[in-house]
């Protein structure tokens, strides 16, 4: 099997991290892979380790504007795919309808949750998300296979797209081994002091759906009660949300004693940030599968977490939950962790054990197995003649094409 990977819209961040992990953990010989060719920008390709049977291709158009990249995907990529691969994988969520079979992924939940989109008001971001919603909806409908990262993501997207004609599967991400650290001894509440407070960490982009301002308000209330507790916010920022957070921090802690924002940190430096914290907060109201939450779990931290799905699907019973829109609930969750060292110990151990279920080896194995399964259903042109299928494949059609009936759906 020759696999082509369209990485043309992966510029960095989680998308490239995911692709790099997949390619570094797959056993190409065991998976029956003859060759993998990745088309992408040079910055993304540099992050992919050299592997046997892996070919990196950097078309000049992918170093240019989004318009040039879009034109390349629709005009040039289909011909390259016909010449060089048996199946095309588009992990960025956008795929062409001019080559089949093609498999794509759902990575971004914002375009499929209108309430979360509305937090941006009338803005360029709202327009961008609306366009992305339409484009990804179309991609999922024309794809021969769609990979979801969580059950919540699959159910949410399918409510927008309706039944898909291609196969679907749920394959969660893994956690890099460098994040794993045995849970540390939990200090008693009385051991914390104003000069040596309980240090909380919140790693994530500062954005309107991440609710850092509510977390800052909750921590400030606890400080007013006399609890020695502090928090550090780490991550890049959506400018309007960053301005709002800074205003909240200046109002509650003008000297920056217990509310700190240090901006983005190199991904290679993140384990050090996790491993030096006493606890973790995650207050997002919109996620597909939050890698950051997995990293905190692997780091053996007691976690106070948003109760919005899919967070309970990921964290399970290994943390204390709150409504991210209600600072008083965040305050109560953090107070419970601060006051009870045994509770922190229990949650830290449970989260660490649960993180071990999220394996990049399993993710790579299941992803390439799914690609192989989809590849058994030959391109739509050859399986259906001049008629393109407009609805879901029936089991009879799929089994006739060589796919086991129990894998359809």
CSV table of C-alpha atoms in Angstrom, one decimal:
chain,number,residue,atom,x,y,z
A,1,UNK,CA,0.0,0.0,0.0
A,2,UNK,CA,1.3,3.4,-1.0
A,3,UNK,CA,0.0,6.2,1.3
A,4,UNK,CA,0.0,9.9,0.4
A,5,UNK,CA,-0.4,12.4,3.2
A,6,UNK,CA,-1.6,15.9,2.4
A,7,UNK,CA,0.0,18.1,5.1
A,8,UNK,CA,-0.5,21.3,3.1
A,9,UNK,CA,-2.6,23.0,5.8
A,10,UNK,CA,-0.5,21.8,8.8
A,11,UNK,CA,1.7,24.7,9.7
A,12,UNK,CA,2.6,23.7,13.3
A,13,UNK,CA,1.1,23.0,16.6
A,14,UNK,CA,-0.9,19.9,17.4
A,15,UNK,CA,-1.5,18.9,13.8
A,16,UNK,CA,2.2,18.5,13.0
A,17,UNK,CA,2.9,16.9,16.5
A,18,UNK,CA,0.2,14.3,15.7
A,19,UNK,CA,1.6,13.6,12.2
A,20,UNK,CA,5.2,13.3,13.5
A,21,UNK,CA,4.1,10.9,16.3
A,22,UNK,CA,2.1,8.7,13.8
A,23,UNK,CA,5.1,8.4,11.5
A,24,UNK,CA,7.6,7.7,14.2
A,25,UNK,CA,5.5,5.0,15.8
A,26,UNK,CA,4.3,3.0,12.8
A,27,UNK,CA,6.0,-0.2,11.8
A,28,UNK,CA,5.8,0.2,8.0
A,29,UNK,CA,6.7,-3.4,7.2
A,30,UNK,CA,4.2,-4.8,9.7
A,31,UNK,CA,1.5,-2.4,8.3
A,32,UNK,CA,2.1,-3.5,4.7
A,33,UNK,CA,3.2,-0.1,3.7
A,34,UNK,CA,5.3,0.2,0.5
A,35,UNK,CA,5.9,3.9,0.8
A,36,UNK,CA,4.6,7.0,2.6
A,37,UNK,CA,4.9,10.4,0.8
A,38,UNK,CA,4.1,13.6,2.7
A,39,UNK,CA,3.4,16.8,0.9
A,40,UNK,CA,3.9,19.8,3.2
A,41,UNK,CA,5.6,23.0,4.0
A,42,UNK,CA,9.3,22.9,4.9
A,43,UNK,CA,8.7,23.9,8.5
A,44,UNK,CA,6.3,20.9,9.0
A,45,UNK,CA,8.5,18.5,7.1
A,46,UNK,CA,11.5,19.3,9.3
A,47,UNK,CA,9.7,18.0,12.3
A,48,UNK,CA,9.2,14.6,10.8
A,49,UNK,CA,11.9,12.1,11.7
A,50,UNK,CA,13.7,10.4,8.8
A,51,UNK,CA,12.2,6.9,8.3
A,52,UNK,CA,12.7,4.1,5.9
A,53,UNK,CA,10.1,4.3,3.1
A,54,UNK,CA,9.2,7.9,4.1
A,55,UNK,CA,9.4,10.5,1.3
A,56,UNK,CA,9.1,14.2,2.1
A,57,UNK,CA,8.0,16.5,-0.7
A,58,UNK,CA,7.9,20.3,-0.5
A,59,UNK,CA,6.1,21.8,-3.5
A,60,UNK,CA,6.9,25.6,-3.9
A,61,UNK,CA,3.2,26.5,-3.7
A,62,UNK,CA,3.0,25.3,-0.1
A,63,UNK,CA,5.4,28.1,0.9
A,64,UNK,CA,3.1,30.7,-0.5
A,65,UNK,CA,-0.2,32.2,0.5
A,66,UNK,CA,-3.3,30.2,1.6
A,67,UNK,CA,-4.8,30.9,-1.8
A,68,UNK,CA,-1.8,29.2,-3.5
A,69,UNK,CA,-2.0,26.3,-1.1
A,70,UNK,CA,-5.7,25.9,-1.8
A,71,UNK,CA,-5.2,25.9,-5.5
A,72,UNK,CA,-2.4,23.4,-5.2
A,73,UNK,CA,-4.6,21.0,-3.2
A,74,UNK,CA,-7.4,21.1,-5.7
A,75,UNK,CA,-5.4,21.2,-9.0
A,76,UNK,CA,-2.1,19.6,-8.5
A,77,UNK,CA,-2.5,17.2,-5.6
A,78,UNK,CA,-5.1,14.9,-7.3
A,79,UNK,CA,-2.7,14.2,-10.2
A,80,UNK,CA,0.2,13.6,-7.8
A,81,UNK,CA,-1.9,11.2,-5.8
A,82,UNK,CA,-3.1,9.3,-8.9
A,83,UNK,CA,0.6,8.8,-9.9
A,84,UNK,CA,2.1,8.0,-6.5
A,85,UNK,CA,-0.3,6.5,-4.0
A,86,UNK,CA,-3.2,4.1,-3.4
A,87,UNK,CA,-4.9,6.2,-0.7
A,88,UNK,CA,-4.7,9.8,0.4
A,89,UNK,CA,-4.7,10.8,4.0
A,90,UNK,CA,-5.6,14.5,4.8
A,91,UNK,CA,-5.1,14.9,8.6
A,92,UNK,CA,-5.8,18.6,8.5
A,93,UNK,CA,-9.6,18.2,8.0
A,94,UNK,CA,-9.8,19.4,4.4
A,95,UNK,CA,-9.7,17.0,1.5
A,96,UNK,CA,-10.1,17.0,-2.3
A,97,UNK,CA,-13.0,15.4,-4.1
A,98,UNK,CA,-10.8,14.7,-7.2
A,99,UNK,CA,-9.0,11.7,-5.8
A,100,UNK,CA,-10.4,8.6,-4.1
A,101,UNK,CA,-10.0,6.9,-1.7
A,102,UNK,CA,-9.3,9.8,0.7
A,103,UNK,CA,-9.4,9.8,4.5
A,104,UNK,CA,-9.5,12.9,6.6
A,105,UNK,CA,-9.7,13.9,10.3
A,106,UNK,CA,-11.9,16.0,12.6
A,107,UNK,CA,-9.5,18.1,14.7
A,108,UNK,CA,-11.2,21.3,15.5
A,109,UNK,CA,-14.5,21.5,17.4
A,110,UNK,CA,-15.0,25.2,17.3
A,111,UNK,CA,-16.7,25.3,13.8
A,112,UNK,CA,-19.2,22.7,15.0
A,113,UNK,CA,-20.3,24.4,18.2
A,114,UNK,CA,-22.3,27.5,17.4
A,115,UNK,CA,-22.5,28.7,21.0
A,116,UNK,CA,-18.7,28.6,21.2
A,117,UNK,CA,-18.3,30.4,17.9
A,118,UNK,CA,-20.6,33.2,19.1
A,119,UNK,CA,-18.1,34.1,21.8
A,120,UNK,CA,-16.1,35.9,19.1
A,121,UNK,CA,-18.9,38.3,18.3
A,122,UNK,CA,-18.9,40.0,14.9
A,123,UNK,CA,-15.3,39.5,13.9
A,124,UNK,CA,-12.9,38.1,11.4
A,125,UNK,CA,-12.5,35.1,13.6
A,126,UNK,CA,-16.2,34.4,13.4
A,127,UNK,CA,-16.1,34.7,9.6
A,128,UNK,CA,-13.1,32.4,9.5
A,129,UNK,CA,-14.8,29.8,11.6
A,130,UNK,CA,-18.0,30.0,9.5
A,131,UNK,CA,-16.0,29.3,6.3
A,132,UNK,CA,-14.1,26.5,8.0
A,133,UNK,CA,-17.4,24.9,9.2
A,134,UNK,CA,-18.7,24.8,5.6
A,135,UNK,CA,-15.4,23.5,4.2
A,136,UNK,CA,-14.9,20.8,6.8
A,137,UNK,CA,-18.6,19.7,6.6
A,138,UNK,CA,-18.1,19.3,2.8
A,139,UNK,CA,-14.8,17.4,3.3
A,140,UNK,CA,-16.3,14.9,5.8
A,141,UNK,CA,-19.2,14.3,3.4
A,142,UNK,CA,-17.1,13.5,0.4
A,143,UNK,CA,-14.4,11.5,2.2
A,144,UNK,CA,-14.2,7.7,2.1
A,145,UNK,CA,-13.2,7.7,5.7
A,146,UNK,CA,-13.2,10.1,8.7
A,147,UNK,CA,-11.2,9.7,11.9
A,148,UNK,CA,-12.5,11.3,15.0
A,149,UNK,CA,-10.5,11.8,18.2
A,150,UNK,CA,-13.3,11.3,20.7
A,151,UNK,CA,-16.9,10.0,20.8
A,152,UNK,CA,-18.1,13.5,21.7
A,153,UNK,CA,-16.5,14.9,18.6
A,154,UNK,CA,-18.0,12.2,16.3
A,155,UNK,CA,-21.5,12.7,17.7
A,156,UNK,CA,-21.3,16.5,17.5
A,157,UNK,CA,-20.0,16.6,14.0
A,158,UNK,CA,-22.5,14.1,12.7
A,159,UNK,CA,-25.4,16.2,14.0
A,160,UNK,CA,-24.2,18.9,11.6
A,161,UNK,CA,-23.2,16.7,8.6
A,162,UNK,CA,-25.8,14.1,8.8
A,163,UNK,CA,-24.9,10.4,8.0
A,164,UNK,CA,-21.6,10.2,6.1
A,165,UNK,CA,-21.1,8.0,3.1
A,166,UNK,CA,-17.6,6.9,4.2
A,167,UNK,CA,-16.5,4.9,7.2
A,168,UNK,CA,-15.9,6.5,10.5
A,169,UNK,CA,-13.8,5.6,13.5
A,170,UNK,CA,-12.6,7.0,16.8
A,171,UNK,CA,-8.9,7.0,17.4
A,172,UNK,CA,-7.6,9.1,20.3
A,173,UNK,CA,-4.2,10.7,20.4
A,174,UNK,CA,-1.3,9.4,22.5
A,175,UNK,CA,0.9,11.1,25.0
A,176,UNK,CA,4.6,11.6,24.5
A,177,UNK,CA,6.7,9.6,27.0
A,178,UNK,CA,8.7,12.7,28.1
A,179,UNK,CA,5.6,14.0,29.8
A,180,UNK,CA,5.2,11.0,32.1
A,181,UNK,CA,6.4,11.5,35.7
A,182,UNK,CA,5.5,9.6,38.8
A,183,UNK,CA,3.1,11.6,41.0
A,184,UNK,CA,5.0,13.5,43.7
A,185,UNK,CA,4.3,13.5,47.4
A,186,UNK,CA,1.4,15.9,48.2
A,187,UNK,CA,2.1,18.5,50.8
A,188,UNK,CA,-0.4,19.2,53.5
A,189,UNK,CA,-2.3,22.4,53.2
A,190,UNK,CA,-0.5,23.9,56.2
A,191,UNK,CA,2.9,23.4,54.5
A,192,UNK,CA,2.1,26.1,51.9
A,193,UNK,CA,2.9,29.7,52.7
A,194,UNK,CA,2.6,33.1,51.0
A,195,UNK,CA,6.2,32.8,50.0
A,196,UNK,CA,5.9,29.2,49.0
A,197,UNK,CA,2.3,28.8,47.7
A,198,UNK,CA,0.5,25.9,46.0
A,199,UNK,CA,1.5,26.5,42.5
A,200,UNK,CA,-1.2,25.9,39.9
A,201,UNK,CA,-0.6,25.7,36.2
A,202,UNK,CA,-2.9,26.3,33.2
A,203,UNK,CA,-1.3,25.5,29.8
A,204,UNK,CA,-3.3,26.6,26.8
A,205,UNK,CA,-3.8,29.4,24.3
A,206,UNK,CA,-5.4,32.3,26.0
A,207,UNK,CA,-8.8,32.5,24.1
A,208,UNK,CA,-12.4,33.3,24.7
A,209,UNK,CA,-13.4,29.6,25.1
A,210,UNK,CA,-10.6,28.8,27.5
A,211,UNK,CA,-11.9,31.1,30.3
A,212,UNK,CA,-8.6,32.1,31.9
A,213,UNK,CA,-10.3,35.2,33.3
A,214,UNK,CA,-12.7,33.1,35.3
A,215,UNK,CA,-9.8,31.0,36.7
A,216,UNK,CA,-7.9,34.2,37.7
A,217,UNK,CA,-11.0,35.4,39.5
A,218,UNK,CA,-11.3,32.1,41.4
A,219,UNK,CA,-7.7,32.2,42.5
A,220,UNK,CA,-8.0,35.8,43.6
A,221,UNK,CA,-11.0,34.9,45.7
A,222,UNK,CA,-9.1,32.1,47.4
A,223,UNK,CA,-6.2,34.5,48.1
A,224,UNK,CA,-8.6,36.9,49.7
A,225,UNK,CA,-9.6,34.0,52.0
A,226,UNK,CA,-6.0,33.7,53.0
A,227,UNK,CA,-5.2,30.6,51.1
A,228,UNK,CA,-1.5,30.6,49.8
A,229,UNK,CA,-2.2,29.7,46.2
A,230,UNK,CA,-1.0,31.0,42.9
A,231,UNK,CA,-1.4,30.3,39.2
A,232,UNK,CA,0.7,30.6,36.1
A,233,UNK,CA,-0.9,30.8,32.6
A,234,UNK,CA,1.3,29.5,29.8
A,235,UNK,CA,0.5,29.7,26.1
A,236,UNK,CA,0.1,31.8,23.1
A,237,UNK,CA,-2.9,34.2,22.9
A,238,UNK,CA,-5.8,35.4,20.8
A,239,UNK,CA,-5.2,39.2,21.3
A,240,UNK,CA,-8.7,40.3,22.5
A,241,UNK,CA,-8.7,37.4,25.0
A,242,UNK,CA,-5.2,38.3,26.2
A,243,UNK,CA,-6.2,41.9,26.8
A,244,UNK,CA,-9.2,40.8,28.8
A,245,UNK,CA,-7.0,38.5,30.9
A,246,UNK,CA,-4.4,41.2,31.6
A,247,UNK,CA,-7.1,43.6,32.7
A,248,UNK,CA,-8.5,41.0,35.1
A,249,UNK,CA,-5.0,40.3,36.5
A,250,UNK,CA,-4.2,43.9,37.0
A,251,UNK,CA,-7.5,44.5,38.8
A,252,UNK,CA,-7.1,41.5,41.2
A,253,UNK,CA,-3.3,41.4,41.5
A,254,UNK,CA,-1.6,44.5,40.2
A,255,UNK,CA,1.8,43.5,41.6
A,256,UNK,CA,1.7,40.1,39.9
A,257,UNK,CA,2.2,38.2,43.2
A,258,UNK,CA,-0.1,35.2,42.5
A,259,UNK,CA,-1.5,35.7,38.9
A,260,UNK,CA,1.1,35.3,36.3
A,261,UNK,CA,1.1,35.0,32.5
A,262,UNK,CA,4.4,34.1,30.9
A,263,UNK,CA,3.3,33.7,27.3
A,264,UNK,CA,4.1,30.8,25.0
A,265,UNK,CA,6.7,28.2,25.9
A,266,UNK,CA,8.6,25.9,23.5
A,267,UNK,CA,6.9,22.5,23.3
A,268,UNK,CA,10.2,20.9,24.3
A,269,UNK,CA,10.2,22.9,27.6
A,270,UNK,CA,6.6,22.1,28.6
A,271,UNK,CA,7.5,18.9,30.6
A,272,UNK,CA,9.6,21.1,32.9
A,273,UNK,CA,6.6,23.4,33.5
A,274,UNK,CA,4.3,20.5,34.3
A,275,UNK,CA,6.8,18.8,36.6
A,276,UNK,CA,7.4,21.9,38.7
A,277,UNK,CA,3.7,22.6,39.4
A,278,UNK,CA,1.6,21.4,42.4
A,279,UNK,CA,-1.7,21.2,40.5
A,280,UNK,CA,-3.3,21.8,37.1
A,281,UNK,CA,-6.4,23.7,35.9
A,282,UNK,CA,-8.1,23.2,32.6
A,283,UNK,CA,-11.1,25.4,32.0
A,284,UNK,CA,-11.9,25.0,28.3
A,285,UNK,CA,-15.5,24.8,27.1
A,286,UNK,CA,-14.7,23.5,23.6
A,287,UNK,CA,-12.3,20.7,22.8
A,288,UNK,CA,-12.0,17.7,20.4
A,289,UNK,CA,-9.4,15.8,22.4
A,290,UNK,CA,-7.3,18.1,24.6
A,291,UNK,CA,-3.6,17.1,24.3
A,292,UNK,CA,-2.8,19.5,27.1
A,293,UNK,CA,-5.1,17.6,29.5
A,294,UNK,CA,-3.4,14.3,28.6
A,295,UNK,CA,0.0,15.9,29.2
A,296,UNK,CA,-1.1,17.1,32.7
A,297,UNK,CA,-2.5,13.6,33.5
A,298,UNK,CA,0.8,12.0,32.4
A,299,UNK,CA,2.7,14.4,34.6
A,300,UNK,CA,1.0,13.1,37.7
A,301,UNK,CA,-0.7,16.3,38.7
A,302,UNK,CA,-4.0,16.6,40.6
A,303,UNK,CA,-6.4,18.3,38.2
A,304,UNK,CA,-9.3,20.6,38.5
A,305,UNK,CA,-11.1,20.4,35.1
A,306,UNK,CA,-14.0,21.8,33.1
A,307,UNK,CA,-17.0,19.6,33.1
A,308,UNK,CA,-17.8,20.2,29.4
A,309,UNK,CA,-17.4,17.2,27.1
A,310,UNK,CA,-15.2,15.6,26.0
A,311,UNK,CA,-13.2,16.3,29.2
A,312,UNK,CA,-15.0,13.7,31.4
A,313,UNK,CA,-14.5,11.2,28.5
A,314,UNK,CA,-10.7,11.8,28.8
A,315,UNK,CA,-10.2,12.4,32.5
A,316,UNK,CA,-12.9,10.1,33.8
A,317,UNK,CA,-13.1,10.0,37.6
A,318,UNK,CA,-9.5,11.2,38.0
A,319,UNK,CA,-10.2,14.8,38.8
A,320,UNK,CA,-12.5,17.4,40.3
A,321,UNK,CA,-14.9,19.1,37.9
A,322,UNK,CA,-16.4,22.6,37.6
A,323,UNK,CA,-18.5,24.7,35.2
A,324,UNK,CA,-15.9,26.9,33.5
A,325,UNK,CA,-18.4,29.7,33.1
A,326,UNK,CA,-18.9,30.0,36.9
A,327,UNK,CA,-15.9,31.3,38.9
A,328,UNK,CA,-17.5,30.2,42.1
A,329,UNK,CA,-17.4,26.6,41.0
A,330,UNK,CA,-13.8,26.9,39.9
A,331,UNK,CA,-13.1,28.4,43.4
A,332,UNK,CA,-14.8,25.5,45.1
A,333,UNK,CA,-12.9,22.9,43.1
A,334,UNK,CA,-9.5,24.6,43.8
A,335,UNK,CA,-10.3,24.9,47.5
A,336,UNK,CA,-11.1,21.2,47.7
A,337,UNK,CA,-7.8,20.3,46.1
A,338,UNK,CA,-5.9,22.8,48.3
A,339,UNK,CA,-7.4,21.6,51.6
A,340,UNK,CA,-7.1,17.8,51.1
A,341,UNK,CA,-3.7,16.3,50.4
A,342,UNK,CA,-5.2,12.8,50.3
A,343,UNK,CA,-7.7,13.9,47.6
A,344,UNK,CA,-4.8,15.4,45.6
A,345,UNK,CA,-2.8,12.2,45.9
A,346,UNK,CA,-5.8,10.1,44.8
A,347,UNK,CA,-6.5,12.2,41.7
A,348,UNK,CA,-2.8,12.5,40.8
A,349,UNK,CA,-2.4,8.7,40.8
A,350,UNK,CA,-5.7,8.0,39.0
A,351,UNK,CA,-4.9,10.6,36.3
A,352,UNK,CA,-1.4,9.2,35.8
A,353,UNK,CA,-2.7,5.7,35.4
A,354,UNK,CA,-5.5,6.8,33.0
A,355,UNK,CA,-2.9,8.6,30.9
A,356,UNK,CA,-1.2,5.3,30.2
A,357,UNK,CA,-4.2,4.3,28.2
A,358,UNK,CA,-3.4,6.9,25.5
A,359,UNK,CA,-0.6,5.4,23.5
A,360,UNK,CA,0.9,6.8,20.3
A,361,UNK,CA,1.8,3.3,19.3
A,362,UNK,CA,-1.8,2.3,19.5
A,363,UNK,CA,-2.9,5.5,17.7
A,364,UNK,CA,-0.5,4.8,14.9
A,365,UNK,CA,-1.5,1.1,14.6
A,366,UNK,CA,-5.2,1.9,14.5
A,367,UNK,CA,-4.8,4.8,12.1
A,368,UNK,CA,-2.8,2.9,9.5
A,369,UNK,CA,-5.1,-0.1,10.0
A,370,UNK,CA,-8.1,2.1,9.2
A,371,UNK,CA,-6.3,3.5,6.1
A,372,UNK,CA,-5.7,-0.1,5.0
A,373,UNK,CA,-9.4,-1.0,5.5
A,374,UNK,CA,-10.6,2.0,3.6
A,375,UNK,CA,-8.1,1.3,0.8
A,376,UNK,CA,-9.8,-2.0,0.2
A,377,UNK,CA,-12.8,0.0,-1.0
A,378,UNK,CA,-11.4,1.0,-4.4
A,379,UNK,CA,-11.7,4.5,-5.7
A,380,UNK,CA,-15.3,5.6,-6.2
A,381,UNK,CA,-14.7,5.8,-10.0
A,382,UNK,CA,-13.8,2.1,-10.3
A,383,UNK,CA,-16.3,0.8,-7.7
A,384,UNK,CA,-19.3,2.7,-8.9
A,385,UNK,CA,-18.5,3.5,-12.6
A,386,UNK,CA,-19.6,6.9,-13.6
A,387,UNK,CA,-22.1,7.1,-10.7
A,388,UNK,CA,-20.7,8.7,-7.6
A,389,UNK,CA,-22.3,7.4,-4.4
A,390,UNK,CA,-24.4,10.0,-2.8
A,391,UNK,CA,-25.3,8.2,0.4
A,392,UNK,CA,-23.7,5.9,2.9
A,393,UNK,CA,-22.3,2.6,1.5
A,394,UNK,CA,-24.6,-0.3,2.1
A,395,UNK,CA,-23.1,-3.4,3.8
A,396,UNK,CA,-23.7,-5.3,0.6
A,397,UNK,CA,-21.7,-2.8,-1.5
A,398,UNK,CA,-19.0,-2.7,1.1
A,399,UNK,CA,-18.6,-6.4,1.6
A,400,UNK,CA,-18.6,-6.8,-2.2
A,401,UNK,CA,-15.7,-4.4,-2.2
A,402,UNK,CA,-13.8,-6.5,0.3
A,403,UNK,CA,-14.6,-4.8,3.6
A,404,UNK,CA,-15.8,-6.9,6.6
A,405,UNK,CA,-19.3,-6.0,7.4
A,406,UNK,CA,-18.6,-5.4,11.1
A,407,UNK,CA,-16.2,-2.5,10.2
A,408,UNK,CA,-18.8,-0.5,8.3
A,409,UNK,CA,-20.4,2.5,10.0
